Every structure is written in C-alpha cells, then in structure tokens.
Coordinates of C-alpha atoms and ligand atoms in Angstrom, one line a residue:
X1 CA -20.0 25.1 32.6
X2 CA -19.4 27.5 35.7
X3 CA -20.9 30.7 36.1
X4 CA -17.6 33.1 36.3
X5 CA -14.1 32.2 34.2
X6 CA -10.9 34.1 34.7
X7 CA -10.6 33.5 30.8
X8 CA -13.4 33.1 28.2
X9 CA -12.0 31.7 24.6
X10 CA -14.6 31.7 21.7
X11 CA -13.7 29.1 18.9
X12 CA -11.9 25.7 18.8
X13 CA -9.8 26.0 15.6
X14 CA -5.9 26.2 16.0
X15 CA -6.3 30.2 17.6
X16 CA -8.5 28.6 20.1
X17 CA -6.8 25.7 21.3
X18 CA -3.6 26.7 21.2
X19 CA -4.1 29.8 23.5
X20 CA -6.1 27.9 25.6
X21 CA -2.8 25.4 26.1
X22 CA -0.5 28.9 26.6
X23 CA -2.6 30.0 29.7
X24 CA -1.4 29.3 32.7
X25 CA -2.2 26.3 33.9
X26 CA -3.5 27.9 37.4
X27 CA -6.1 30.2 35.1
X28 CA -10.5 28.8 34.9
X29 CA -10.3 28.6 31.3
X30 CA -14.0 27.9 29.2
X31 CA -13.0 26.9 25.5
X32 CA -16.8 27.6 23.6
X33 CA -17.7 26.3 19.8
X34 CA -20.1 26.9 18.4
X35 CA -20.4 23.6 16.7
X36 CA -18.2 20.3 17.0
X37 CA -14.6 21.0 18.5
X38 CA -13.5 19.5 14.9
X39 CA -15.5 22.0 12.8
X40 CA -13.7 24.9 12.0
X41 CA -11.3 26.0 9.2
X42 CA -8.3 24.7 10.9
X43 CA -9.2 20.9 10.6
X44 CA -10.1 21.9 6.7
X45 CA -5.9 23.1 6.3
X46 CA -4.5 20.8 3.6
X47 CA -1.4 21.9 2.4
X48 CA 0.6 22.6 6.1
X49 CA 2.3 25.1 8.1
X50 CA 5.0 27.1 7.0
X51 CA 8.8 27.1 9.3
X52 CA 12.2 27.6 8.8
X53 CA 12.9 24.6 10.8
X54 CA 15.6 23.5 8.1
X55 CA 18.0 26.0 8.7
X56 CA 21.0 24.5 6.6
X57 CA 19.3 25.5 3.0
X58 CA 16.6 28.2 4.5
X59 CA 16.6 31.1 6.2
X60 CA 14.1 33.3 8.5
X61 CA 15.0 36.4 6.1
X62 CA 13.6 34.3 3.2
X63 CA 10.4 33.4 4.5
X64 CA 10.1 37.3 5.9
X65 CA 10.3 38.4 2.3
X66 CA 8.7 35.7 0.7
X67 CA 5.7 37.1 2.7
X68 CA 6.3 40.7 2.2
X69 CA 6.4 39.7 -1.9
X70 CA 3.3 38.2 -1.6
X71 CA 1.3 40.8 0.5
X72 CA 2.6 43.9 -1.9
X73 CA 4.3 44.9 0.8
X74 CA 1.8 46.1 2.5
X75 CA 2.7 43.8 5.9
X76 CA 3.4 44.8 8.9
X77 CA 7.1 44.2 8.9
X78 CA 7.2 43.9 12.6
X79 CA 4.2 41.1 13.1
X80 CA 6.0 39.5 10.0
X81 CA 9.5 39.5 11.6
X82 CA 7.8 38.2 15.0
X83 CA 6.0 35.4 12.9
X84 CA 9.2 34.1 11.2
X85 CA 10.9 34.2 13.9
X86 CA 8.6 33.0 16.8
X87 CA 7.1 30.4 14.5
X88 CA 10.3 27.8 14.1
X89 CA 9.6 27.0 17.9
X90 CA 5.7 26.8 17.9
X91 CA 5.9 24.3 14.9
X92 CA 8.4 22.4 16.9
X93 CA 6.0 23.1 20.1
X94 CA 3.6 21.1 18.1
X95 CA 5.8 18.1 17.2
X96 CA 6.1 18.0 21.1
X97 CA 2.6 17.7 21.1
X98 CA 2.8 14.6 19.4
X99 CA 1.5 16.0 15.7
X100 CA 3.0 13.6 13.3
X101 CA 4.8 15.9 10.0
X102 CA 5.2 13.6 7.1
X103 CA 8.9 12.7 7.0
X104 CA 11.5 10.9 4.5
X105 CA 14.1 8.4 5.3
X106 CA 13.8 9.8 8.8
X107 CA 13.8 13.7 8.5
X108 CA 10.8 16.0 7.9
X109 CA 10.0 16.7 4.6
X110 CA 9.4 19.8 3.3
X111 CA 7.1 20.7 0.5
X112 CA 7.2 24.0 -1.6
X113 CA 4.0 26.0 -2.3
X114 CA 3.5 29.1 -4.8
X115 CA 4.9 32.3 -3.5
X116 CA 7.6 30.7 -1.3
X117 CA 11.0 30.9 -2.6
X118 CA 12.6 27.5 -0.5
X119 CA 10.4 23.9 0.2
X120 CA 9.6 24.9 4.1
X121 CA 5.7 24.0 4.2
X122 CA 5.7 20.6 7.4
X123 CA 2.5 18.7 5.9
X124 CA 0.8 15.9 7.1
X125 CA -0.5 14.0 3.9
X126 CA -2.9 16.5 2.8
X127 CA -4.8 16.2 6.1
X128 CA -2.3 18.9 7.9
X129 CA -5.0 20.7 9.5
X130 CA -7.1 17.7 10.8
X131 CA -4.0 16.4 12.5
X132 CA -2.8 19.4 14.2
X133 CA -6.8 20.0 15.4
X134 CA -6.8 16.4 16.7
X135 CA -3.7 16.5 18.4
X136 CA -4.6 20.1 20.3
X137 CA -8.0 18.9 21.2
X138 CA -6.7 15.5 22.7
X139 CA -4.3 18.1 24.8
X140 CA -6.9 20.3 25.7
X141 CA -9.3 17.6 27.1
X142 CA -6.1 16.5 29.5
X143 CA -6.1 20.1 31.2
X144 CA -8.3 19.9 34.0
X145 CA -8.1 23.8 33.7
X146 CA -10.1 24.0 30.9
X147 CA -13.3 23.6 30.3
X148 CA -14.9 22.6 27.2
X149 CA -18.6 23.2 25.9
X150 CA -19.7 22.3 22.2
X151 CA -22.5 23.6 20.5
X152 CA -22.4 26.6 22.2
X153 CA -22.6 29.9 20.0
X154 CA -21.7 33.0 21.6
X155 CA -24.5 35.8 20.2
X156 CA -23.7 39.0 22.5
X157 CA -21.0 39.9 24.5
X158 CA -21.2 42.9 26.9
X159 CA -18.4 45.0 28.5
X160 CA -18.8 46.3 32.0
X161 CA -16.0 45.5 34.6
X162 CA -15.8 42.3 33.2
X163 CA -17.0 40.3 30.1
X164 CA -20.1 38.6 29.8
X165 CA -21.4 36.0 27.1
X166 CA -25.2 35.4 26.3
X167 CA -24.5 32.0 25.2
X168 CA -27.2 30.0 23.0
X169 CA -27.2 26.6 23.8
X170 CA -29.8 23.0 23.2
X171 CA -32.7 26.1 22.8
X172 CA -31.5 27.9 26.2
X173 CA -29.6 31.1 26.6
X174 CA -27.0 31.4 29.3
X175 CA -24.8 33.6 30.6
X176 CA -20.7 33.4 31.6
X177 CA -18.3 36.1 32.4
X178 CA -15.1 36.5 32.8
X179 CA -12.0 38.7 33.3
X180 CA -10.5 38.3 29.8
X181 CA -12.1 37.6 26.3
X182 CA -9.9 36.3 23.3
X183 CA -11.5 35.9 20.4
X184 CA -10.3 32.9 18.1
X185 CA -13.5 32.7 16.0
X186 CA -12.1 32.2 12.1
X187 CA -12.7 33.6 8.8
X188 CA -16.2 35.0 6.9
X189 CA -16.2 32.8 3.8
X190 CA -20.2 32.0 3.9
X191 CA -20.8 35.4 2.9
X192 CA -19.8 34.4 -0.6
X193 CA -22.0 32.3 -2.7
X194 CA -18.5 29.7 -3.3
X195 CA -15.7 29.4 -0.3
X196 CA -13.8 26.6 0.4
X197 CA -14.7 27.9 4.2
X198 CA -16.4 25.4 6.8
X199 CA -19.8 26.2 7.8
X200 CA -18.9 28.0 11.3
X201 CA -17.4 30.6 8.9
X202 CA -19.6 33.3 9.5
X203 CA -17.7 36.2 10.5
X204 CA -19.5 36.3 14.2
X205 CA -16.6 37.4 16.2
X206 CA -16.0 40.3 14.2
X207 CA -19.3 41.2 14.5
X208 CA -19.9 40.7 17.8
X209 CA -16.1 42.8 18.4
X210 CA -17.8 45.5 16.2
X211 CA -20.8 46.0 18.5
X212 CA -18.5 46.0 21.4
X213 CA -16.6 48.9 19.3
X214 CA -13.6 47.5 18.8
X215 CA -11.9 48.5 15.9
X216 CA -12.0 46.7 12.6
X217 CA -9.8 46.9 10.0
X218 CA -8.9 46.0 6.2
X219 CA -12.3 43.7 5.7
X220 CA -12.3 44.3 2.3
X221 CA -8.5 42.1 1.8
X222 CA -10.4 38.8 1.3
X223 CA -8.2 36.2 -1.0
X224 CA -9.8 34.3 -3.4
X225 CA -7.6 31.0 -3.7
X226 CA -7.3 30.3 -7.9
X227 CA -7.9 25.9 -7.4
X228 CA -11.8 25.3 -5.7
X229 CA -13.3 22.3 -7.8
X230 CA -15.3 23.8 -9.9
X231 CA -18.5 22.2 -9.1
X232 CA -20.9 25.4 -8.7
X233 CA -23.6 22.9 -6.9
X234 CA -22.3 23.2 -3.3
X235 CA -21.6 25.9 -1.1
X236 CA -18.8 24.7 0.1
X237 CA -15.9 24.2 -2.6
X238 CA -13.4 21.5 -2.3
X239 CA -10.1 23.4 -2.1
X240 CA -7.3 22.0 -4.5
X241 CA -3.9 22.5 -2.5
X242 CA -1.5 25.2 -3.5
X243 CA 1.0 22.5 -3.1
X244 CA -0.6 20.8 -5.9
X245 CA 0.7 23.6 -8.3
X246 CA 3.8 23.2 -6.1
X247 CA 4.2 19.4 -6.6
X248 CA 4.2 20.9 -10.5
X249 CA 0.7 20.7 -11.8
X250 CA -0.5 23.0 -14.7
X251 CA -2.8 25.2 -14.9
X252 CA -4.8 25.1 -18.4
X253 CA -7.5 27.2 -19.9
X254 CA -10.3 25.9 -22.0
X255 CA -7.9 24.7 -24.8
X256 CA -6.0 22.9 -22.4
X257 CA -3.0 25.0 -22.6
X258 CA -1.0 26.5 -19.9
X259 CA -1.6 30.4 -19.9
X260 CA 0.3 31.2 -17.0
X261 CA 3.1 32.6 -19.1
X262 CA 1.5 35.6 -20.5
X263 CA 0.5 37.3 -16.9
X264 CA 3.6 36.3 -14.9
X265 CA 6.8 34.6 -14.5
X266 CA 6.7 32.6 -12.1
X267 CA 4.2 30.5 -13.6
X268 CA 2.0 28.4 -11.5
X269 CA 3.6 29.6 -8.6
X270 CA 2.9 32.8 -8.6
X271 CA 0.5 34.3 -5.0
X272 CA -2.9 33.3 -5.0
X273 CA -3.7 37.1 -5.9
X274 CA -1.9 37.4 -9.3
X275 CA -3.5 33.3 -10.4
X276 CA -6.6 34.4 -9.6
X277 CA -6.5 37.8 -11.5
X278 CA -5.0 35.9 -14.3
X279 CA -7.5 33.5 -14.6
X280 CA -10.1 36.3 -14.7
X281 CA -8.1 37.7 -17.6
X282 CA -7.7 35.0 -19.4
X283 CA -11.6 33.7 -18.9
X284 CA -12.0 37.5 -20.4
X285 CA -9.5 36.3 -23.2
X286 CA -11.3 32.7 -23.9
X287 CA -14.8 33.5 -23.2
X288 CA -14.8 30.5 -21.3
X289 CA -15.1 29.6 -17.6
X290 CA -13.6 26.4 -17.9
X291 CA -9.7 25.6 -16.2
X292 CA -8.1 22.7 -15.2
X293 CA -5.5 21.8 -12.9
X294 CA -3.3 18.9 -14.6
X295 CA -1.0 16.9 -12.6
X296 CA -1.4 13.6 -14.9
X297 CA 2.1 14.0 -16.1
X298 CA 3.3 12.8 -12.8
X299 CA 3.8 9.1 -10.8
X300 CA 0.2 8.0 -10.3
X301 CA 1.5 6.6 -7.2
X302 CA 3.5 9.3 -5.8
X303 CA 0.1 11.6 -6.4
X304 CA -2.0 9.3 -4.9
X305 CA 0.5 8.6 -1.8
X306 CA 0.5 12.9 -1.3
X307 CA -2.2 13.6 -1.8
X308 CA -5.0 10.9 -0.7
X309 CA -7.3 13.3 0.7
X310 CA -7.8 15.4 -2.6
X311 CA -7.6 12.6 -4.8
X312 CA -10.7 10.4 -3.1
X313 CA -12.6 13.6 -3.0
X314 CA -12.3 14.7 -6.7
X315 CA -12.4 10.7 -7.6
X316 CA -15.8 11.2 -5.8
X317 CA -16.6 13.8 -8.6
X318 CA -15.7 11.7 -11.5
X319 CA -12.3 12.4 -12.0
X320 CA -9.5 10.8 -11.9
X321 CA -6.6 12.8 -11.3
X322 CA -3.6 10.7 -12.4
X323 CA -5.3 10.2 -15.4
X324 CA -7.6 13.6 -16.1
X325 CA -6.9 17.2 -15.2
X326 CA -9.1 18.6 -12.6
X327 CA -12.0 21.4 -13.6
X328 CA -10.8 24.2 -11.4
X329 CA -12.4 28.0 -10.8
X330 CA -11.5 30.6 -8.0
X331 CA -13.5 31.1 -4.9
X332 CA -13.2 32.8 -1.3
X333 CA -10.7 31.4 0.5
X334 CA -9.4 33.6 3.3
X335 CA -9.2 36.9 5.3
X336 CA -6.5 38.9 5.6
X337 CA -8.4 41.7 7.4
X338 CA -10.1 41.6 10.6
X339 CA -10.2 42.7 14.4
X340 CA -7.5 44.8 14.9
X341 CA -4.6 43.7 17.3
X342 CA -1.4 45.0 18.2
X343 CA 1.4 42.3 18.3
X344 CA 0.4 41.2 21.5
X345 CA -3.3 40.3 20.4
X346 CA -4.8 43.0 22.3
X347 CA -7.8 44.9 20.4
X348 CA -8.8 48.7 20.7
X349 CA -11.3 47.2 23.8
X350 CA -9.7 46.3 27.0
X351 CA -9.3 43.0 27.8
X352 CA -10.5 41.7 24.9
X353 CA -8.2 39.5 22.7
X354 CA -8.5 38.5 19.4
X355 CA -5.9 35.8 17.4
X356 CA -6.4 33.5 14.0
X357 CA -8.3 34.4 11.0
X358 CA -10.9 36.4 12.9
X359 CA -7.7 39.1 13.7
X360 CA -5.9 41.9 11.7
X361 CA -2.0 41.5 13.0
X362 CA -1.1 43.0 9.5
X363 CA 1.2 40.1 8.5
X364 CA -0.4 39.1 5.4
X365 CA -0.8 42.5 4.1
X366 CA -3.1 42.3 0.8
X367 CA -2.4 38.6 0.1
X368 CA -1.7 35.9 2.5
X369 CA 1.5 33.9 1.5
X370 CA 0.4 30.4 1.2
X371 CA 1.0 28.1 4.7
X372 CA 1.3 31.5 6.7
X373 CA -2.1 31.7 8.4
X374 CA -2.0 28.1 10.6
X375 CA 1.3 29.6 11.7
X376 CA 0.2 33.6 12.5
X377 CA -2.8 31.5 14.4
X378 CA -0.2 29.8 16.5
X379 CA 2.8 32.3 17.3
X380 CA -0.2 35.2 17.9
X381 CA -3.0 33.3 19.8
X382 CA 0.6 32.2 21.9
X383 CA 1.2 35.9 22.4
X384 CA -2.0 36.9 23.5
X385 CA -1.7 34.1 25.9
X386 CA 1.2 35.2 27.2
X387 CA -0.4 38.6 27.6
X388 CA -3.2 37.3 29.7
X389 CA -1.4 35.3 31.7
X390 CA 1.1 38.5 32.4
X391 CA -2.2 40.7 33.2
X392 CA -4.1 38.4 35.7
X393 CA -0.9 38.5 37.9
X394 CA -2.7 42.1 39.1
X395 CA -6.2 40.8 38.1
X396 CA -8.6 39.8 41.0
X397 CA -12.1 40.6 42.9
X398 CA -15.3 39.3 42.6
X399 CA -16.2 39.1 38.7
X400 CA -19.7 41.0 38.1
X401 CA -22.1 39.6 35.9
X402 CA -24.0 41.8 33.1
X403 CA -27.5 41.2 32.9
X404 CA -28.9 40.2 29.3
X405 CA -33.1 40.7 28.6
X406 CA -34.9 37.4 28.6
X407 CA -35.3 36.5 24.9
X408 CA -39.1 36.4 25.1
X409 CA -39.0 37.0 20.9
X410 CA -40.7 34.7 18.8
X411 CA -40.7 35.6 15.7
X412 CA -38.3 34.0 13.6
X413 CA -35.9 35.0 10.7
X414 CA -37.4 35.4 7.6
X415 CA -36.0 33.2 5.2
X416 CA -33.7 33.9 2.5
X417 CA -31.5 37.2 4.2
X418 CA -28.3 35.1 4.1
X419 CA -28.8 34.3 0.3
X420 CA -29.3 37.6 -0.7
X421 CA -26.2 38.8 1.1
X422 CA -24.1 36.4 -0.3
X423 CA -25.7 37.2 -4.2
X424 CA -25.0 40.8 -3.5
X425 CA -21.1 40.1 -2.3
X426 CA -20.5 37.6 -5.4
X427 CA -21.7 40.4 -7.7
X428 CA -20.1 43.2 -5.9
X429 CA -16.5 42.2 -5.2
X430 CA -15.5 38.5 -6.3
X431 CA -11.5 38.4 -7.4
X432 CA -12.0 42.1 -8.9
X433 CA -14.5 44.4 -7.3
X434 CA -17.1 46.0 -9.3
X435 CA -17.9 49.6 -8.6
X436 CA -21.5 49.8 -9.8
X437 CA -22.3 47.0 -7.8
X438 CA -20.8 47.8 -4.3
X439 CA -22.5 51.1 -4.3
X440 CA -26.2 49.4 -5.1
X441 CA -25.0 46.2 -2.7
X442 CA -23.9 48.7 0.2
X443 CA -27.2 50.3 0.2
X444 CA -29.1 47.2 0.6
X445 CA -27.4 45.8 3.1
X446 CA -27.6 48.6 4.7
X447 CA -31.4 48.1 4.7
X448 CA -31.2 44.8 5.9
X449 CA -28.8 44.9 9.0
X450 CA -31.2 47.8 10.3
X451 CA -34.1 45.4 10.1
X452 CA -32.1 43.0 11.9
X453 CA -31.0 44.7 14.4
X454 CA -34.3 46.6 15.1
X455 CA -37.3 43.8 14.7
X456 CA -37.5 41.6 17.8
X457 CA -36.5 38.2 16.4
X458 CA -35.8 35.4 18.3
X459 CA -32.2 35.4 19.2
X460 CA -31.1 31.8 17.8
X461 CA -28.1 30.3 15.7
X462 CA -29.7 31.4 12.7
X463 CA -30.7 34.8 13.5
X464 CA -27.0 35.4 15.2
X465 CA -25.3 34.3 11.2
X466 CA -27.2 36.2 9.5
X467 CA -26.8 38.9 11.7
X468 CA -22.8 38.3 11.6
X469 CA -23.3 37.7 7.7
X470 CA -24.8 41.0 6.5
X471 CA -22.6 43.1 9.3
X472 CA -19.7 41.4 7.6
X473 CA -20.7 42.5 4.5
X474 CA -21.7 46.1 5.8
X475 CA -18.4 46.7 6.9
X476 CA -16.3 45.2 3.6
X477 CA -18.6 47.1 1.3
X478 CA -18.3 50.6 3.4
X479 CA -14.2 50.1 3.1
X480 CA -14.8 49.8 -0.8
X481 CA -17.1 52.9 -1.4
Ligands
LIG501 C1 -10.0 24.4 2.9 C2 -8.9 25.2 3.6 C3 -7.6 24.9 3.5 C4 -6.6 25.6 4.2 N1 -5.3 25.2 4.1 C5 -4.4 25.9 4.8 C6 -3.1 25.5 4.9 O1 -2.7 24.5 4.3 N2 -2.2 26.2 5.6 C7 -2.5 27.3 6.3 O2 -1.7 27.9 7.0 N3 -3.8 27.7 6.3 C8 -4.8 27.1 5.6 N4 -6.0 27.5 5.6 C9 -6.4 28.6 6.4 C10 -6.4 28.2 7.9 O3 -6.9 26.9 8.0 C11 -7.3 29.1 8.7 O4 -7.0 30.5 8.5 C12 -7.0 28.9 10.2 O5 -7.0 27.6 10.5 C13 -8.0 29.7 11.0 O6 -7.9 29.2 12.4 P1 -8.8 29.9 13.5 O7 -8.4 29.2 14.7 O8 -8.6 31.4 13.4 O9 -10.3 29.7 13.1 P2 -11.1 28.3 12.8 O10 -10.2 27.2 12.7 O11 -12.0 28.6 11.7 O12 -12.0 28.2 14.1 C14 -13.1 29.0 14.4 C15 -13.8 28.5 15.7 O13 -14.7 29.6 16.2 C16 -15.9 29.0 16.6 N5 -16.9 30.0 16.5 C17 -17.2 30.9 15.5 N6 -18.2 31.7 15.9 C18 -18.6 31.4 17.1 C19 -19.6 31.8 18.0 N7 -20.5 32.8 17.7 N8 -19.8 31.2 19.2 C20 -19.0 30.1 19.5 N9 -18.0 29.7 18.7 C21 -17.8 30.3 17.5 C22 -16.1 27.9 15.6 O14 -17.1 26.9 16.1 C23 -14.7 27.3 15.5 O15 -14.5 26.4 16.6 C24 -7.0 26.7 4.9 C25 -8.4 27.1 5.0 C26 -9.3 26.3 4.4 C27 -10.8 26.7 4.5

C-alpha cells in the first residue's frame, strides 16, 4: 500500500470492483476490505441480475414499471429509467468478463422472480453472486493500476483538500489519502437480531459519510425478504431465493395451506413488502409462527439441478426439499435507503462517491424489485466511475495528508453494545414498525452512541461496528419518530 492514491475505493463487493474496473486505467487506484475480497453481500446474491437483454419478448418499459410497482412508486423515475436502460450493456459488460449465465440449448436462460412481470433475471445456478464476485476480482488482480489490501477496515475518514483514511490494519493504524473517495461499502443487516446479510454488513460507510456530513437519506426503507430458513439459532439466516417462489413454490401457513390468496393476487409473487406483511397477518390470523416454502410438487431433479446451493444447505438442516417443504420466516434482507447520490454517484460532500447498497440513488423507492440491486451496483458504481475519471482530467498537485491522533486508548469495548442494539431494532421496527418501541429504542441509543463517541476506547474492528451499528440505528429510528 502507497502513501497518496488518486482514488480510494472502500469495499470489494460488485460497487467496489466494478468501479475500480471503470477508472481509467492511468488513475493509482487502492481497492480496501475490510475482510476477504470474497466477503461481502455480493458473493451471498443467489437468485441473479435483472436485464432486458431478451429484447424479442421484453421490454425496458416493462422492467421500468415493474420497478416502479414494486417501490410504490416512490422511485426516482430518472435513476430507474438510467438503470433499465444502462443495465442491458453492463450485464453484457460482464459476460465479456468472462462470467458464465446459466444457459439452455445454447441461449441464456432467463428465470422469472416475484414482482417482475417477464422471465429477465441472468442466474448462475443459485451461486449468481459468487460468480460475478469471482470473475471481477480475477479482473481486478490483472490491473496493475489497482492496488488491493484485505483486512483492512477503514474507521475515520477526514476531509481537507483531499481525503484521508485511518486505516486499521494486523493491530496497526495507517493512514492513505487520496483525491477522490467512493464509497462501495454494502448494506446494515447486522443491526437486526436475523438478516440473511454477511458479517461485513455493518453499515460503516454510512456512518463514517455521516460524520463527514454528508447527507443521509431514507434509512428507515429496510426490506425484510418473506423466505430466511427459519432457524432462529444463527445470526445469519440462509436466504431462500425469490426465484424459488418464482420456479412455483407455495407458500403455506401452519396448516399447510396456501394463504397467499386472501392478501393479494398475485400470489406468491407478489414484492417482498406485501409477502412479508402478509405473513405477519396471517401469523396474527394462526397464532402461529410456523410457514413453509413447498416446492415438493416439482421434478426432484430439475430442483436439485437449479438450485444446488439452497438445496445442500437446507439438506444440511434436515430437510429435504424435493421431498419436505422448507420452515420459512421473514428477516432483514436489504436497504433501500442510504448515502445520498445524485445520478452520477456524487454525495452532498465533494469528492466523495458513494454506489451499491451503502447509496440512496432512489431507484428502489420503498421496496427493492427483486434482482434490481446487483444491477443499480453495476450501472451506478459505472457512473461514478465515469464521473471520477471526467474530474481528475482538471485534478492535480501534491495530495496533503490529514493528521489522525495516535490511538494511545486502551480500554476496550464493553461487551454486549452490539446485542442490545440489535434487541432494540427487532422490537422497534421488524416488517411493521412499532411506535411505542421506537420512541423508548431511540432514546437509548441515543445514550449509547454518546458513550461511544465520547469515552476513549481503543479504536479497533470491534469498537468501529459497533460504532457504525448503533449510528445506524440512531439515524433509522430518528426518521421514524
Ligand atoms: C443472501 C443474499 C442474497 C441476495 N441475492 C440477490 C440477488 O439475487 N440479486 C440481487 O440483485 N441482489 C441480491 N442481493 C443483494 C445484493 O447482493 C447486494 O445489495 C449487493 O451485492 C451489494 O453490493 P455492494 O457492492 O454495495 O456491497 P457488498 O457486496 O456488501 O460489499 C461491501 C464491501 O465493503 C467492505 N467494507 C465495509 N465496511 C468497510 C470498512 N469500514 N472498511 C473497509 N471495507 C469495508 C466489505 O469488506 C465488502 O468488501 C442479495 C443479498 C443477500 C445478502
């Protein structure tokens, strides 16, 4: 790692590489993670990427309002437009690449998922994400522009002239800057007791964008997906694809009967929002917590051959899914909210960037169209780059360097602050968001991110999640008051 950068990226998931391969090759680029370049929510995407590729029985103005229908049309119908149209070529970008969409007799196949109107979801197996990630990093490593340092977690960024990045690294702190920042750092899902989020998903780049004063907005739109395997016992919840439901799986309630029917008609396939709310309604209705997800009315083999990935993992569980429906419950899946960018990536700071998960372009408005986030990662984190690469034409001089204290702190976390925030979000605001609770949650949290911020702990990986945690929830519960 060099001292100065012309660009600093933070996080290795689609958002990350795929800027990072958009810059122009003349540009010092340093990619950070703040874990494995393979851990991240990207490389956990099952069901694919959603294009109009097939043009002959789709079309963009389907996918535009499929989107629109599932965000209550509360998009941003310009980022929308720019992601159905921009996307067909990123998606084929990434074929370039060499990322291998499943195909039939010879031409890509295209699997339908709820909300979507026309089969346009490219998948690889269920494995899409691990095989776009793969492909990206494999690219990456070839650019001699670009270089790449693992478990390295960004905790402060400062903004003077130019960016710099107290960087925690094998116990040490160091420092980088750099003329541009973007910001690819994912979603927030460990502030919830139950996500189907990786472990990096801690929110930190929104926090550390909210320190810097950028503006944040629409935390609060976090989807809960209807299908994690219900097995309360882990943090991290085994997501059962959408295109399950879409490959015609049932959903059942504790009598094993469908129940779809009674909140809406499209059935199974209805956004992740209205399944979700329905299965609230009907646990209400039952008194029961128990669902399933049946798909045992189908080809054994034809399940197993789609969906390997899912099918070894809930086998792993004890069930077998060609033969047994799967226990299913709802759980935090994504968020649509996030650092504020205009259509170009740009947040309210200068120079700072910010694409994927971790950004608010507006395109998913209150519910994220199934399929739609790998692809808003690529056409937007392409934009930015774009941007960046337009901008350093007129960028130069000597890069100045902020200076960050020595962490001379030794006292450590205390434990247990992450737990509590995450018992105080799954009581406050889990599917439906419970009044009483925010207000008594917001208070407390409150309490604690003073104490974090003000006590002199030692400025480590575990103080800077927690710190990103309970901001996270500071903000989401402030929006709901
Ligand atoms: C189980 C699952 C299935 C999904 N399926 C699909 C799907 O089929 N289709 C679809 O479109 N979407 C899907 N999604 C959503 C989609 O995968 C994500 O929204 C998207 O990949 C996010 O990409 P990203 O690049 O923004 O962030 P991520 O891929 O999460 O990457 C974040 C990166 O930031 C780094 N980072 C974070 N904080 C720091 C820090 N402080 N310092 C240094 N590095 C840091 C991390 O190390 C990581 O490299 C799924 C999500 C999950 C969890």
């Amino acid at each position: 790692m060099k001292k100065d950068y012309d660009v600093v990226i933070v996080g290795s998931g689609v958002a990350g590489l795929y800027g990072a391969l958009n810059l122009d090759p003349a540009l010092r680029v340093l990619l950070l993670c703040k874990r494995s370049l393979v851990l991240s929510n990207s490389a956990l995407a099952q069901g694919g990427v959603a294009a109009v590729i097939d043009t002959q029985h789709d079309s963009v103005d389907s996918h535009f309002n499929d989107t629109l229908i599932a965000g209550g049309f509360k998009n941003n119908k310009d980022s929308v437009d720019i992601l159905v149209n921009q996307g067909p070529q990123e998606v084929r970008k990434l074929i370039e690449y060499g990322v291998d969409f499943d195909k039939v007799d010879g031409a890509i196949h295209f699997t339908l998922e709820g909300g979507h109107s026309k089969p346009r979801i490219l998948h690889h197996k269920d494995f899409t994400g691990r095989a776009i990630v793969e492909t990206l990093i494999e690219t990456v490593k070839s650019r001699p522009n670009i270089d790449v340092a693992e478990n390295s977690i960004v905790c402060g960024i400062k903004k003077g002239t130019n960016f710099s990045f107290d960087i925690y690294i094998d116990g040490e702190h160091q420092v980088v800057s750099s003329y541009y920042c973007l910001l690819a750092t994912g979603g927030i899902g460990r502030v919830y007791e139950y996500t189907t989020n990786s472990k990096i998903a801690t929110g930190d780049g929104i926090a550390l964008a909210y320190r810097l004063g950028a503006k944040i907005r629409n935390l609060h739109l976090v989807q809960f997906h209807p299908t994690g395997f219900a097995n309360k016992l882990t943090r991290e919840t085994f997501l059962i694809s959408e295109s399950v439901r879409g490959e015609g799986a049932y959903l059942l309630n504790c009598h094993r009967e469908r129940f779809m029917q009674k909140y809406d008609e499209r059935l199974e396939l209805a956004p992740r929002d209205v399944v979700s709310h329905a299965i609230m309604e009907e646990e209400k209705a039952t008194g029961s917590s128990e669902f399933y997800l049946d798909i045992t009315h189908k080809d054994p083999e034809a399940v197993k051959n789609r969906f390997p990935m899912i099918y070894e993992n809930v086998l792993k569980q004890g069930v077998d899914m060609t033969k047994e429906p799967i226990p299913v419950y709802p759980c935090q899946h994504y968020l649509m909210g996030g650092i504020d960018v205009s259509t170009e990536g740009k947040t309210s700071i200068d120079g700072l960037y910010a694409a994927g998960e971790c950004s608010h372009t507006g395109v998913h408005g209150n519910n994220r169209l199934a399929s739609n986030s790998l692809l808003e990662a690529l056409v937007f984190s392409h934009r930015a780059a774009d941007e960046i690469n337009r901008l350093m034409k007129s960028t130069g001089g000597p890069i100045k360097s902020a200076v960050f204290p020595e962490d001379e702190n030794t006292l450590p976390l205390p434990s247990g602050i992450r737990t509590e925030t995450r018992a105080i979000m799954q009581r406050a605001y889990f599917v439906v968001p419970n009044q009483q609770e925010i207000v008594k949650g917001y208070e407390r949290i409150a309490e604690l991110k003073k104490m974090l911020e003000q006590t002199p702990y030692r400025v480590d990986r575990n103080y800077v999640e927690a710190l990103s945690l309970v901001t996270v929830a500071y903000i989401i519960l402030k929006e709901l008051l």
